[in-house]
Structures are given as C-alpha cells and as structure tokens.
PDB file of C-alpha atoms in Angstrom:
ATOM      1  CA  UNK A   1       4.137 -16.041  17.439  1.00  0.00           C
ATOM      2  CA  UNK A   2       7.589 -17.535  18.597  1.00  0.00           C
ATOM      3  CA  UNK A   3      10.476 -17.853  16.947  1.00  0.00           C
ATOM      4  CA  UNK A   4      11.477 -21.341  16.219  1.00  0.00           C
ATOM      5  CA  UNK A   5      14.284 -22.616  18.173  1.00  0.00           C
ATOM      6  CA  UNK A   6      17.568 -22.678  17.171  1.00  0.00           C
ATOM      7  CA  UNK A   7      19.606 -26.292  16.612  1.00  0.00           C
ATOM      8  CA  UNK A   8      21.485 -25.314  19.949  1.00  0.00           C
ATOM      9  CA  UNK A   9      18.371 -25.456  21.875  1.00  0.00           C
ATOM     10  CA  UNK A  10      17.757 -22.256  22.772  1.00  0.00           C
ATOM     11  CA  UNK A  11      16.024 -19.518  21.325  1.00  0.00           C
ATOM     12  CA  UNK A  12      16.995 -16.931  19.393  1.00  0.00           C
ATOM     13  CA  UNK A  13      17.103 -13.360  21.016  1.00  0.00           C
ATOM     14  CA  UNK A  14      14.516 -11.413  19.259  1.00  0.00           C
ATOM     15  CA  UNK A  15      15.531  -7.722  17.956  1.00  0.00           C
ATOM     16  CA  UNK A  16      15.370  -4.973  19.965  1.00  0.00           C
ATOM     17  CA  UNK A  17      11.747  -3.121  20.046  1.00  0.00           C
ATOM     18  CA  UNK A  18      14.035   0.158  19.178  1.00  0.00           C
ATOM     19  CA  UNK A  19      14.415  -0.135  15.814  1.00  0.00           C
ATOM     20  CA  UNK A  20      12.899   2.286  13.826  1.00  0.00           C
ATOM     21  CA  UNK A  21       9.539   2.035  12.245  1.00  0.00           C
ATOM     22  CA  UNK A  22       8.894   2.942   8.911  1.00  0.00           C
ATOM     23  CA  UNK A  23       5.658   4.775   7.395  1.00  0.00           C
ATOM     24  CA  UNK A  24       4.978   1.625   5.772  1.00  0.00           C
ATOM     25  CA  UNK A  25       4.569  -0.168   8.930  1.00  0.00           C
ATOM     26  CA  UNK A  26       2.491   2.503  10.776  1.00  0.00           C
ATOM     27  CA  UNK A  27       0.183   2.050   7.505  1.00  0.00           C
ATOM     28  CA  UNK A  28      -0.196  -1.797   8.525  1.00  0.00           C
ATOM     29  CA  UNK A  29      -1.105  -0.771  12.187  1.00  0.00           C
ATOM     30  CA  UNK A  30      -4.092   1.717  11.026  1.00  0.00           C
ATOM     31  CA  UNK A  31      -5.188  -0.958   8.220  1.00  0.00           C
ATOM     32  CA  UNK A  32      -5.492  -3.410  11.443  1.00  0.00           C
ATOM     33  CA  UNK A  33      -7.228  -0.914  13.478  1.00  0.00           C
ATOM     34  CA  UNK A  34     -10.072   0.080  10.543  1.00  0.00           C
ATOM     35  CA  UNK A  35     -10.234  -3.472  10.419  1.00  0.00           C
ATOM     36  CA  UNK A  36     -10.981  -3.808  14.102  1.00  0.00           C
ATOM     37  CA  UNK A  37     -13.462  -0.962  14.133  1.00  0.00           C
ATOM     38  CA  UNK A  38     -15.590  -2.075  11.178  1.00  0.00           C
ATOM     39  CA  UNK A  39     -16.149  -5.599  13.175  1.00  0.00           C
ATOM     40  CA  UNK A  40     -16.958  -3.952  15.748  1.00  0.00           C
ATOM     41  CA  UNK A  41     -13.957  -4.916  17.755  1.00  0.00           C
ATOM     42  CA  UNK A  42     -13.331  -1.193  18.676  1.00  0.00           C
ATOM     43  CA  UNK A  43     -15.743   1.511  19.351  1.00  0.00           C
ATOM     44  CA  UNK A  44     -14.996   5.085  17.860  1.00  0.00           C
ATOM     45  CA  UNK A  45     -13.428   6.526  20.634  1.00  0.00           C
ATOM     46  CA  UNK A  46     -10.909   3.512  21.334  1.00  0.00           C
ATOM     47  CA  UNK A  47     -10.116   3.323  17.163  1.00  0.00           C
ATOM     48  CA  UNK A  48      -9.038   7.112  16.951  1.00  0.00           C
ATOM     49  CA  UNK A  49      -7.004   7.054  20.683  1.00  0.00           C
ATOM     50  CA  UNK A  50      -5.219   4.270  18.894  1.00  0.00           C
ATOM     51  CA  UNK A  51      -5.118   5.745  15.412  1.00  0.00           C
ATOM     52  CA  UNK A  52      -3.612   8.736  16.945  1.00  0.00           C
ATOM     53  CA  UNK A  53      -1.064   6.695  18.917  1.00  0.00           C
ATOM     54  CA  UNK A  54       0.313   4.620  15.678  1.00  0.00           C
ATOM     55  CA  UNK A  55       1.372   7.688  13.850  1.00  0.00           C
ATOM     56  CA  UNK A  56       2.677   9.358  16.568  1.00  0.00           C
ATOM     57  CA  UNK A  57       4.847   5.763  17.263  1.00  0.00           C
ATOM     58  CA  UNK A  58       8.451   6.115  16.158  1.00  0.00           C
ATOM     59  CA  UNK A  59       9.844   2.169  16.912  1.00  0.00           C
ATOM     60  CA  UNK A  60       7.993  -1.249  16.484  1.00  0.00           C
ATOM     61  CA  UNK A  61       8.310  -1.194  20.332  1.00  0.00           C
ATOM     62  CA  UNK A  62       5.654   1.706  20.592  1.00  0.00           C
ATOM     63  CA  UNK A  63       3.380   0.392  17.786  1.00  0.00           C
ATOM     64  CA  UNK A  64       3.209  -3.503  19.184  1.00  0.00           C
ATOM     65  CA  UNK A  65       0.998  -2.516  22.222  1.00  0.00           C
ATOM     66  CA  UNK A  66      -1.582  -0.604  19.765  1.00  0.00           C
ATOM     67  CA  UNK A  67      -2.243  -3.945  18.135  1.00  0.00           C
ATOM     68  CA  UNK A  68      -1.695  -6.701  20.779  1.00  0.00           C
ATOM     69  CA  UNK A  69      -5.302  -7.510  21.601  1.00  0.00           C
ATOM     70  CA  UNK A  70      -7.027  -7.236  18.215  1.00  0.00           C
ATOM     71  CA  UNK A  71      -6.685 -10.708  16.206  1.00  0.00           C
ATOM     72  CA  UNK A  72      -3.908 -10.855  13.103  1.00  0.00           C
ATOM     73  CA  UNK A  73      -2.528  -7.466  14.927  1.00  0.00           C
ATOM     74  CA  UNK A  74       0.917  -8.345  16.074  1.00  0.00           C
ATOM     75  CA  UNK A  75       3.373  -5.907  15.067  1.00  0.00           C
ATOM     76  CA  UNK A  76       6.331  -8.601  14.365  1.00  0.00           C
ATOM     77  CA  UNK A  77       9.767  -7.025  14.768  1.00  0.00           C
ATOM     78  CA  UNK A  78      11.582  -7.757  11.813  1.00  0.00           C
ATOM     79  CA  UNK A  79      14.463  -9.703  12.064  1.00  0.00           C
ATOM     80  CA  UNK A  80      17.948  -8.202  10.915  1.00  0.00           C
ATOM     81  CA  UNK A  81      19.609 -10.242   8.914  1.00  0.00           C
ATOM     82  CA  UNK A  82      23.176  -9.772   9.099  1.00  0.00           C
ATOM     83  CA  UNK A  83      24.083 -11.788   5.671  1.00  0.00           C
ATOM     84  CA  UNK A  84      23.553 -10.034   2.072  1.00  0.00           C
ATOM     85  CA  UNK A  85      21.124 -11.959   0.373  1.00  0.00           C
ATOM     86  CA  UNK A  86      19.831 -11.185  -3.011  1.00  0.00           C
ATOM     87  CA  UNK A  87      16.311  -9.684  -3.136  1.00  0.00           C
ATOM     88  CA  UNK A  88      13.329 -10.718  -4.612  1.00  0.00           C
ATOM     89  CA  UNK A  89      12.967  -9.024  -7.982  1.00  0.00           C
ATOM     90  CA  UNK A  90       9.155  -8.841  -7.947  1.00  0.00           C
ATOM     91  CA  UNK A  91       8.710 -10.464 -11.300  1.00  0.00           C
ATOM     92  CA  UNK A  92       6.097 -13.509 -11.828  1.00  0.00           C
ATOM     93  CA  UNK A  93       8.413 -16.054 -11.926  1.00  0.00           C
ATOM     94  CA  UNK A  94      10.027 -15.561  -8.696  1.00  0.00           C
ATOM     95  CA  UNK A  95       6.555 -15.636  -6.892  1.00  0.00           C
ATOM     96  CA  UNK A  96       5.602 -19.221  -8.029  1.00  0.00           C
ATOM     97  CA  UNK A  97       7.576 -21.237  -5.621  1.00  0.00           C
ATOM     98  CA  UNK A  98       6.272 -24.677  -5.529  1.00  0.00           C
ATOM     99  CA  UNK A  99       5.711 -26.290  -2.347  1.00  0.00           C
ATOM    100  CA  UNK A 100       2.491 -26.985  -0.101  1.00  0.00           C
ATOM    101  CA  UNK A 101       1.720 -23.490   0.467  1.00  0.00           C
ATOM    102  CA  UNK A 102       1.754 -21.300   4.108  1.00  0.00           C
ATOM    103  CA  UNK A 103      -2.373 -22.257   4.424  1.00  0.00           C
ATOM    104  CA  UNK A 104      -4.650 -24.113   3.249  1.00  0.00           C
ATOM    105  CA  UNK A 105      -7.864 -23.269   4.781  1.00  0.00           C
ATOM    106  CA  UNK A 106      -9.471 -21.318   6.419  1.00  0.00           C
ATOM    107  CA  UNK A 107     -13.122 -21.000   8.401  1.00  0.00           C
ATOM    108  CA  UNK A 108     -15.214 -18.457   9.847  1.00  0.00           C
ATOM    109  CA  UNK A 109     -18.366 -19.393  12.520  1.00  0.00           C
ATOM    110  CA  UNK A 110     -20.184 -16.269  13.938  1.00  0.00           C
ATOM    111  CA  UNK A 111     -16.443 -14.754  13.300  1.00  0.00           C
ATOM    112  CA  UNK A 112     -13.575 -13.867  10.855  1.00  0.00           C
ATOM    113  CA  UNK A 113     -10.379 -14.795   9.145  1.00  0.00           C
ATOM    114  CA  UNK A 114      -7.946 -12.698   6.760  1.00  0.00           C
ATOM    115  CA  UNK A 115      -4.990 -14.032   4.818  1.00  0.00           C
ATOM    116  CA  UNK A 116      -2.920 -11.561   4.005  1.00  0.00           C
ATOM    117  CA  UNK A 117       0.758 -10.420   3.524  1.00  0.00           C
ATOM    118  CA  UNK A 118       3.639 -12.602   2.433  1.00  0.00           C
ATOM    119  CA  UNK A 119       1.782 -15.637   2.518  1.00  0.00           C
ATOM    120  CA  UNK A 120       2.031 -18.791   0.025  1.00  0.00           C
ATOM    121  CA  UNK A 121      -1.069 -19.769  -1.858  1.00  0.00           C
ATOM    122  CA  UNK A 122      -1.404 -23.277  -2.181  1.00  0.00           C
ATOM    123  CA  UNK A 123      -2.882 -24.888  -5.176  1.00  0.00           C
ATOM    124  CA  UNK A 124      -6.252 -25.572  -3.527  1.00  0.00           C
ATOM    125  CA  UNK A 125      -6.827 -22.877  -0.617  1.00  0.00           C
ATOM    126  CA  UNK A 126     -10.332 -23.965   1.107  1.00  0.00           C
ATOM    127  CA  UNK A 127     -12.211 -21.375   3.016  1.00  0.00           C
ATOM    128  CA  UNK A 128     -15.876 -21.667   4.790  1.00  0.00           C
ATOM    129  CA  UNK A 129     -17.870 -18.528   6.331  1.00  0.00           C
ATOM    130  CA  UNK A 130     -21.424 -19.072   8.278  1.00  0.00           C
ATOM    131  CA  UNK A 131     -22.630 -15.734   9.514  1.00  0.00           C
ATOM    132  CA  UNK A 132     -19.318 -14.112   9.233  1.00  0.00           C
ATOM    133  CA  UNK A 133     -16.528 -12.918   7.027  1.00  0.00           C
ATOM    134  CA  UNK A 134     -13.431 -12.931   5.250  1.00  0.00           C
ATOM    135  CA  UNK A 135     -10.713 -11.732   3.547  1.00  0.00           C
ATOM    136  CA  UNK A 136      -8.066 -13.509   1.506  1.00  0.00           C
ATOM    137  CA  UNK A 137      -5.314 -11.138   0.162  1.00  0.00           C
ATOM    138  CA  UNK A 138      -3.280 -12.208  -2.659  1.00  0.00           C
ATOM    139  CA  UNK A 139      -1.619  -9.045  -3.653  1.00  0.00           C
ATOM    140  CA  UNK A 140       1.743  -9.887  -1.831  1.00  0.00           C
ATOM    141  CA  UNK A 141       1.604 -13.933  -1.827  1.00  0.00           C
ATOM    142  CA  UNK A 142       3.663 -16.040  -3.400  1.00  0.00           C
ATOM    143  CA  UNK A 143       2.098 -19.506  -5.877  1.00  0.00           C
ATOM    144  CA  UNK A 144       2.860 -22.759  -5.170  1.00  0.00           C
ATOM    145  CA  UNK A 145       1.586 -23.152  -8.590  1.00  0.00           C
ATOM    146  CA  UNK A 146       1.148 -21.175 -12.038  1.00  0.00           C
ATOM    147  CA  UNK A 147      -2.561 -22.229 -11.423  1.00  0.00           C
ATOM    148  CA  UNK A 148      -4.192 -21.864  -7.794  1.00  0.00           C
ATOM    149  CA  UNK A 149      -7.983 -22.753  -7.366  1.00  0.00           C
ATOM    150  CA  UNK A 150      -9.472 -20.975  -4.448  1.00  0.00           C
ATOM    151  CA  UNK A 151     -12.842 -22.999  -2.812  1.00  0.00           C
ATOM    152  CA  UNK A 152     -15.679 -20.843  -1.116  1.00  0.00           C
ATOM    153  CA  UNK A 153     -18.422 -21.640   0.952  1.00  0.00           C
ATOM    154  CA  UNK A 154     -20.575 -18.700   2.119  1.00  0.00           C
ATOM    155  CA  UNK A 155     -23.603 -19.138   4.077  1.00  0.00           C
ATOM    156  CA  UNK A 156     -25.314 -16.149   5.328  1.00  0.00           C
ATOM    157  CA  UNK A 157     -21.779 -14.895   5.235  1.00  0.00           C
ATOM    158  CA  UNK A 158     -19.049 -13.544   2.630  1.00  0.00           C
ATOM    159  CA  UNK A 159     -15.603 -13.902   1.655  1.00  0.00           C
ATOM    160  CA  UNK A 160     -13.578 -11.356  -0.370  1.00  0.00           C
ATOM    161  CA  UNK A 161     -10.790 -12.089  -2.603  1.00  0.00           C
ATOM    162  CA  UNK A 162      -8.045  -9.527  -3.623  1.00  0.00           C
ATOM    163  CA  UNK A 163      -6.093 -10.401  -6.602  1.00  0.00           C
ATOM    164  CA  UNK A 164      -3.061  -7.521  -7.540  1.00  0.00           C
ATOM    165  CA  UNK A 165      -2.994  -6.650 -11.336  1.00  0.00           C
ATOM    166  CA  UNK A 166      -1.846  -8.899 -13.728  1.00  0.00           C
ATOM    167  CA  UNK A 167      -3.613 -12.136 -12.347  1.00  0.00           C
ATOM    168  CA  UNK A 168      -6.375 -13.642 -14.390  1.00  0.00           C
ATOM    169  CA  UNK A 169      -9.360 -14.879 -12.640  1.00  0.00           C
ATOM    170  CA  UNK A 170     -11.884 -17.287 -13.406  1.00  0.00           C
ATOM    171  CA  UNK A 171     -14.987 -17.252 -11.444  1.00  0.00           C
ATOM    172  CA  UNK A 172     -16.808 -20.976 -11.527  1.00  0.00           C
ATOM    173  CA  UNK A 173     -18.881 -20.705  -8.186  1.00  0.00           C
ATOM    174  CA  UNK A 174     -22.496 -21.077  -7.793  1.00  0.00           C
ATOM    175  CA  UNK A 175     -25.038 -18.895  -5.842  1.00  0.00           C
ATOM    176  CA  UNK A 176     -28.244 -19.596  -4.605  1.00  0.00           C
ATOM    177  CA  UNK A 177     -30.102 -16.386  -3.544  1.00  0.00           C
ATOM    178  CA  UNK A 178     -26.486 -15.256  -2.998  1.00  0.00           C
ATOM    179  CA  UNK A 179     -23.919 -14.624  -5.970  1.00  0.00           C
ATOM    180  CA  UNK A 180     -20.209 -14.738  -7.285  1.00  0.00           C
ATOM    181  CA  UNK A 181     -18.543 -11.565  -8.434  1.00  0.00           C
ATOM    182  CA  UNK A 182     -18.074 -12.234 -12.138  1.00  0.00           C
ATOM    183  CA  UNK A 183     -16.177  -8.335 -12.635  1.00  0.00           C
ATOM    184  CA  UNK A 184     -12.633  -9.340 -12.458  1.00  0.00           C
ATOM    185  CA  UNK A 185     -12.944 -12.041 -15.312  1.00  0.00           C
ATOM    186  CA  UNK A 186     -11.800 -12.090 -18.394  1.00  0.00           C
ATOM    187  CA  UNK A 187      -9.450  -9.817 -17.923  1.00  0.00           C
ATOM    188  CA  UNK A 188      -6.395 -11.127 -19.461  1.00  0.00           C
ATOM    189  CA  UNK A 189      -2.910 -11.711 -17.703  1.00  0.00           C
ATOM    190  CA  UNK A 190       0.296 -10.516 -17.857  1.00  0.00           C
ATOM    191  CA  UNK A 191       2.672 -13.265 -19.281  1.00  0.00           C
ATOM    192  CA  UNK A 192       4.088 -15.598 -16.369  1.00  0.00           C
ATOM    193  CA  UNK A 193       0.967 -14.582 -14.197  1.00  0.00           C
ATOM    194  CA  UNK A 194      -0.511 -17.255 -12.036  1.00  0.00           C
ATOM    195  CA  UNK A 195      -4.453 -18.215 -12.557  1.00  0.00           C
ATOM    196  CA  UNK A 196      -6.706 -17.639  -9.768  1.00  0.00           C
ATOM    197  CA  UNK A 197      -9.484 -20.009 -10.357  1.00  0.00           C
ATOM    198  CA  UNK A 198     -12.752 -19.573  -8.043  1.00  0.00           C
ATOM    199  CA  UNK A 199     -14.581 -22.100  -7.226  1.00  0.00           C
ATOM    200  CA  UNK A 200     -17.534 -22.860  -4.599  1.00  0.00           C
ATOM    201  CA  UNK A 201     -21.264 -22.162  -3.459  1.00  0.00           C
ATOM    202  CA  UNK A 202     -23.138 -18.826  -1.558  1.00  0.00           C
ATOM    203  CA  UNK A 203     -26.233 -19.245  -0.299  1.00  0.00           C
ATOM    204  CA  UNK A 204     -27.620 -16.225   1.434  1.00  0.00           C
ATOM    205  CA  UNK A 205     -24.214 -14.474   0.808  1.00  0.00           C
ATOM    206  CA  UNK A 206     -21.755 -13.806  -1.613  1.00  0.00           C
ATOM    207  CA  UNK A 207     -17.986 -14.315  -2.627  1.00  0.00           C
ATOM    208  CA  UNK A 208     -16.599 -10.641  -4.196  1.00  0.00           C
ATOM    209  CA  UNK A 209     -13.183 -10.670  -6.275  1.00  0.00           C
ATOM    210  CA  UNK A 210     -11.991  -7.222  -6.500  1.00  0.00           C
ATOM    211  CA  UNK A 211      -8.278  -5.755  -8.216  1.00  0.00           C
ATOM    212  CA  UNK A 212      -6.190  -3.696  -6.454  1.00  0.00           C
ATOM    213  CA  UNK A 213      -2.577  -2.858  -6.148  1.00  0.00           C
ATOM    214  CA  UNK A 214      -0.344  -3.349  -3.057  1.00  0.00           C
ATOM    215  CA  UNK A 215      -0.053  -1.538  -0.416  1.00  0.00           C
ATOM    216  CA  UNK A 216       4.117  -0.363  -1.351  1.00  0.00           C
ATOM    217  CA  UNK A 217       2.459   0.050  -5.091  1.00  0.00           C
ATOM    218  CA  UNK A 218      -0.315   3.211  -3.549  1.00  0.00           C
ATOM    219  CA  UNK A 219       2.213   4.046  -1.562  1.00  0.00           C
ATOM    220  CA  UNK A 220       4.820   4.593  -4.666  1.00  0.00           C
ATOM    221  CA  UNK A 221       2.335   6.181  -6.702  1.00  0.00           C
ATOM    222  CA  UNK A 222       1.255   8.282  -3.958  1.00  0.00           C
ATOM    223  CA  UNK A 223       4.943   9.493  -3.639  1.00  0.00           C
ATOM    224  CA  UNK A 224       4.779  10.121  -7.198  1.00  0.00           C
ATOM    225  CA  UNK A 225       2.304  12.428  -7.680  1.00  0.00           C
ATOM    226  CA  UNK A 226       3.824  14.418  -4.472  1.00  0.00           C
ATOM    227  CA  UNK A 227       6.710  14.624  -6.208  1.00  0.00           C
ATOM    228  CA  UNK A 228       5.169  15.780  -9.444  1.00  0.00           C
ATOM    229  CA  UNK A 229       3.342  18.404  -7.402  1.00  0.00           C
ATOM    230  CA  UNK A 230       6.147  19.590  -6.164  1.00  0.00           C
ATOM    231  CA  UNK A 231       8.213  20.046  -9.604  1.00  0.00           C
ATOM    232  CA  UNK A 232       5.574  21.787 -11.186  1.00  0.00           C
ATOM    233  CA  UNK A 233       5.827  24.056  -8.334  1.00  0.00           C
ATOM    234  CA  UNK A 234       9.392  24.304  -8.494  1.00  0.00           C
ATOM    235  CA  UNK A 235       9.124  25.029 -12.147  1.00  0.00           C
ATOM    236  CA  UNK A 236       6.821  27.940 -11.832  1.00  0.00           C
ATOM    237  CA  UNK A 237       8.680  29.260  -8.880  1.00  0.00           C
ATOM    238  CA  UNK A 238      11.345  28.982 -12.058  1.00  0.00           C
ATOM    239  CA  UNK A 239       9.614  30.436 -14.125  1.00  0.00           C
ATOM    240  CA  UNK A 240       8.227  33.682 -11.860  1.00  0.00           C
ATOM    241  CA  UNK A 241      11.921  34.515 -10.961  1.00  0.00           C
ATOM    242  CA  UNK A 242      13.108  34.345 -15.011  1.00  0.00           C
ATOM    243  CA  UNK A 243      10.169  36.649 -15.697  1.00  0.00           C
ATOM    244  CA  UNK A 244      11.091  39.073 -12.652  1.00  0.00           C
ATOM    245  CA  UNK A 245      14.765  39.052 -13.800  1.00  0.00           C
ATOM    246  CA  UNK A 246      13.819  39.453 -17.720  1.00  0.00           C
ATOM    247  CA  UNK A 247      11.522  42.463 -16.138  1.00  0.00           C
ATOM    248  CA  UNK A 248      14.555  43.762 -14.125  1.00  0.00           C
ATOM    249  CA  UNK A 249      16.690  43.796 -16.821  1.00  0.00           C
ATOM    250  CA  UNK A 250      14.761  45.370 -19.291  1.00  0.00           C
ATOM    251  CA  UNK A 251      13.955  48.024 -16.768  1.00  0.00           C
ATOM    252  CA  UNK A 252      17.835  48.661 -15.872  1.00  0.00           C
ATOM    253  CA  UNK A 253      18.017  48.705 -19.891  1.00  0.00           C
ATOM    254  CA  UNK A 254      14.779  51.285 -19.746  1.00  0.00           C
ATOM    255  CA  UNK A 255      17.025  53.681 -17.416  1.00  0.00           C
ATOM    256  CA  UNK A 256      20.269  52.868 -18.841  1.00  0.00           C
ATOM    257  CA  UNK A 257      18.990  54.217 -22.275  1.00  0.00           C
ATOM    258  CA  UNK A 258      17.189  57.136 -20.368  1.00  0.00           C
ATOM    259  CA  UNK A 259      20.334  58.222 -18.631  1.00  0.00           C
ATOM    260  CA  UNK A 260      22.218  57.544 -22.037  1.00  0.00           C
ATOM    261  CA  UNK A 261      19.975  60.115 -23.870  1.00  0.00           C
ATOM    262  CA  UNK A 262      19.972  62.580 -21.053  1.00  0.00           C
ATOM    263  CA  UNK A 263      24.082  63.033 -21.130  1.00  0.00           C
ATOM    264  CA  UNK A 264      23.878  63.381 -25.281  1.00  0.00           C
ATOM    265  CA  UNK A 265      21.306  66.442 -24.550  1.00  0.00           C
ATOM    266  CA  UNK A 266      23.403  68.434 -21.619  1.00  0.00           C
ATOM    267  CA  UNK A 267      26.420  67.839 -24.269  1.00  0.00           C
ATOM    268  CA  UNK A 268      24.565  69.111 -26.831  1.00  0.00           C
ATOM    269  CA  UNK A 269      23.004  71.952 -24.721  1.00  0.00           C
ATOM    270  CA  UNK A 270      26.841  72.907 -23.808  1.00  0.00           C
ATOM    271  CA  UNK A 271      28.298  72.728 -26.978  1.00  0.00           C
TER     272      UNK A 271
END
C-alpha cells in the first residue's frame, strides 16, 4: 500500500528499511506465515525456511521480503513521527471513535479474507464466505459505535470472530445443518465495553466466536511469568548463599570455641 500524497504533490519519502524490528513484529511475520501454511499457501519446507528467516531478521527491511507474496503479509515500515503526541490509553472509551469505520465488508469465493489489527469496526460490518474462510479480529480495533452488529453468511464455508475480553456478545444467527457458536454469550461486559452483536445464516458451515487476549497482552503475561521464574530463582540462589554463610559462621564459631578451650587447658596444664 502507498502512502497518500502529500498537499505539495509529491510523496512522502518512506522510512528507511533499517530501523530496527522489534520481537513484536517478528511475532506478526510468523502469525502470517502459519497463516499461509494452514491454507495451503506454503508447503512445509518453504514455511520453516521462512520461519527461520523472520527470527533471524533484525530490521523491517529483512522481514518485508519473507512476507511480500503471501496476501495481508506486508511488513509496513512504521512511520516515525517526529511530533509528541499523546498515546492512546487503552481504556474503552478511547476505542469508540465514531465515524464510518476502516471496512465494511468483506467476501470470500473459493478463498479468504482476515480483518485484523488496528482496524475500525463499523456499526454494521457485512461478511460472506462460499467454500472458504475467514477471520475477523477485533482484539485491537477501534468502535465506531458502543454497539457494532457483525452480519455472516457461511455457505459450505466459515467465518471466525475474535472478540478481546471485556466485550459482550450476542449471538442471533441462524444455522441450517451448520451452526452459530453460542459459548462467548452471556458473558457480561466490562463497563464502557462495546456490544458485538452477531447476526446472519450458515448453511453447511458455521460462524465460531471465540475470546482471546491480544497479541502485546500474551506477550506481557508471557514476560511476566519469565520474570517471576527468574525471582524465585534469584531468591533461592538468596537463600542457598544465607544458609552457606549461617553454616560458615557457625563453623568458624565451632573452631573458634575449640581453639578457645584448647588455650584454657595448656594454661591450666602449665600452671
């Protein structure tokens, strides 16, 4: 994708491919390439070659090539932004925006279609799937609405929705030897949530909703228990060098007292 052109006419230079890539983005990269190999877009062989090349890349200018040919698998490099500008701060309120939303449909022949990302939900997202599949991930969208309805049609086919935690969902679609996952409602939401209301018709396939965190959430708590494996470490290390010192002390003690009673009995013995 181009960048849009500036009011001067010309277009903006992109960044340099140098920049650095973070573990974040080489996570991206792989989730493209299992992607890739479970439609059959990549055989074995070709998805770990490329597996192996994306965490061995060190800039978005080694990781774009891994991705160029696979579909949604542009590595963008980010754009630096020169000017401070305050940062999202993640709560519910700042991710219902308003507006028309990024996309509003979305349709899959024989094929497949993902939404995913920072992407803006509109308040009627329409999808169709005949003999293929896809995926629509709401875990890092933004709402143009408190209330979004998402419309399915599956035929011999499936779409997937991923809704983060915290998001209610309401499941109102109908199945004819096919079926609506019903597992991710009634549970409640968080206050200031959006509702993520399901609507449409599977016949010969299905529509799953499934719960999951992000992708920087994992990530986190992944970090977290690392670190929490290596304090407890750290504490027993702790805790093996105060009982070695406690057990070299009382053994200096042990010989101090020996030595002590040894020098009362040659004084004795001479006097």
């Amino acid at each position: 994708m181009t960048d849009a052109v500036s009011s001067g006419g010309t277009s903006p230079r992109p960044p340099g491919p140098e920049l650095r890539a973070a573990d974040a983005d080489r996570e991206r990269v792989a989730e493209v390439l299992r992607d890739a190999l479970a439609e059959g877009r990549l055989d074995m062989e070709e998805f770990e070659e490329r597996l192996d090349a994306t965490y061995k890349a060190r800039t978005y200018g080694e990781l774009a090539p891994i991705t160029r040919d696979l579909p949604v698998g542009q590595v963008a490099v980010p754009r630096v932004d020169m000017l401070k500008r305050p940062e999202p701060d993640g709560s519910w309120a700042s991710r219902i925006v308003g507006g028309e939303g990024s996309s509003t449909w979305a349709v899959a022949v024989m094929s497949g279609f993902q939404r995913r990302g920072r992407w803006t939900v509109p308040r009627r997202f329409n999808c169709f799937a005949f003999w293929g599949g896809g995926e629509l991930d709401l875990r890092e969208a933004n709402f143009a609405d408190g209330e979004v309805e998402i419309n399915c049609v599956a035929i011999m086919g499936g779409v997937q929705v991923i809704v983060p935690p915290g998001v209610e969902v309401v499941v109102r679609g109908i199945g004819i030897m096919g079926g609506f996952d019903h597992a991710e409602q009634g549970v409640p939401g968080e206050p200031g949530a959006p509702r993520v209301v399901v609507t449409g018709f599977a016949f010969w396939g299905g529509v799953g909703v499934e719960r999951k965190v992000t992708r920087a959430e994992r990530q986190r708590l992944r970090e977290e228990r690392r670190q929490q494996r290596l304090d407890r470490r750290e504490a027993v290390r702790e805790l093996k060098e105060s009982v070695r010192d406690d057990v070299r002390d009382a053994h200096r003690r042990m010989i101090g007292g020996h030595h002590d009673m040894m020098r009362d009995r040659r004084r004795r013995s001479e006097d």
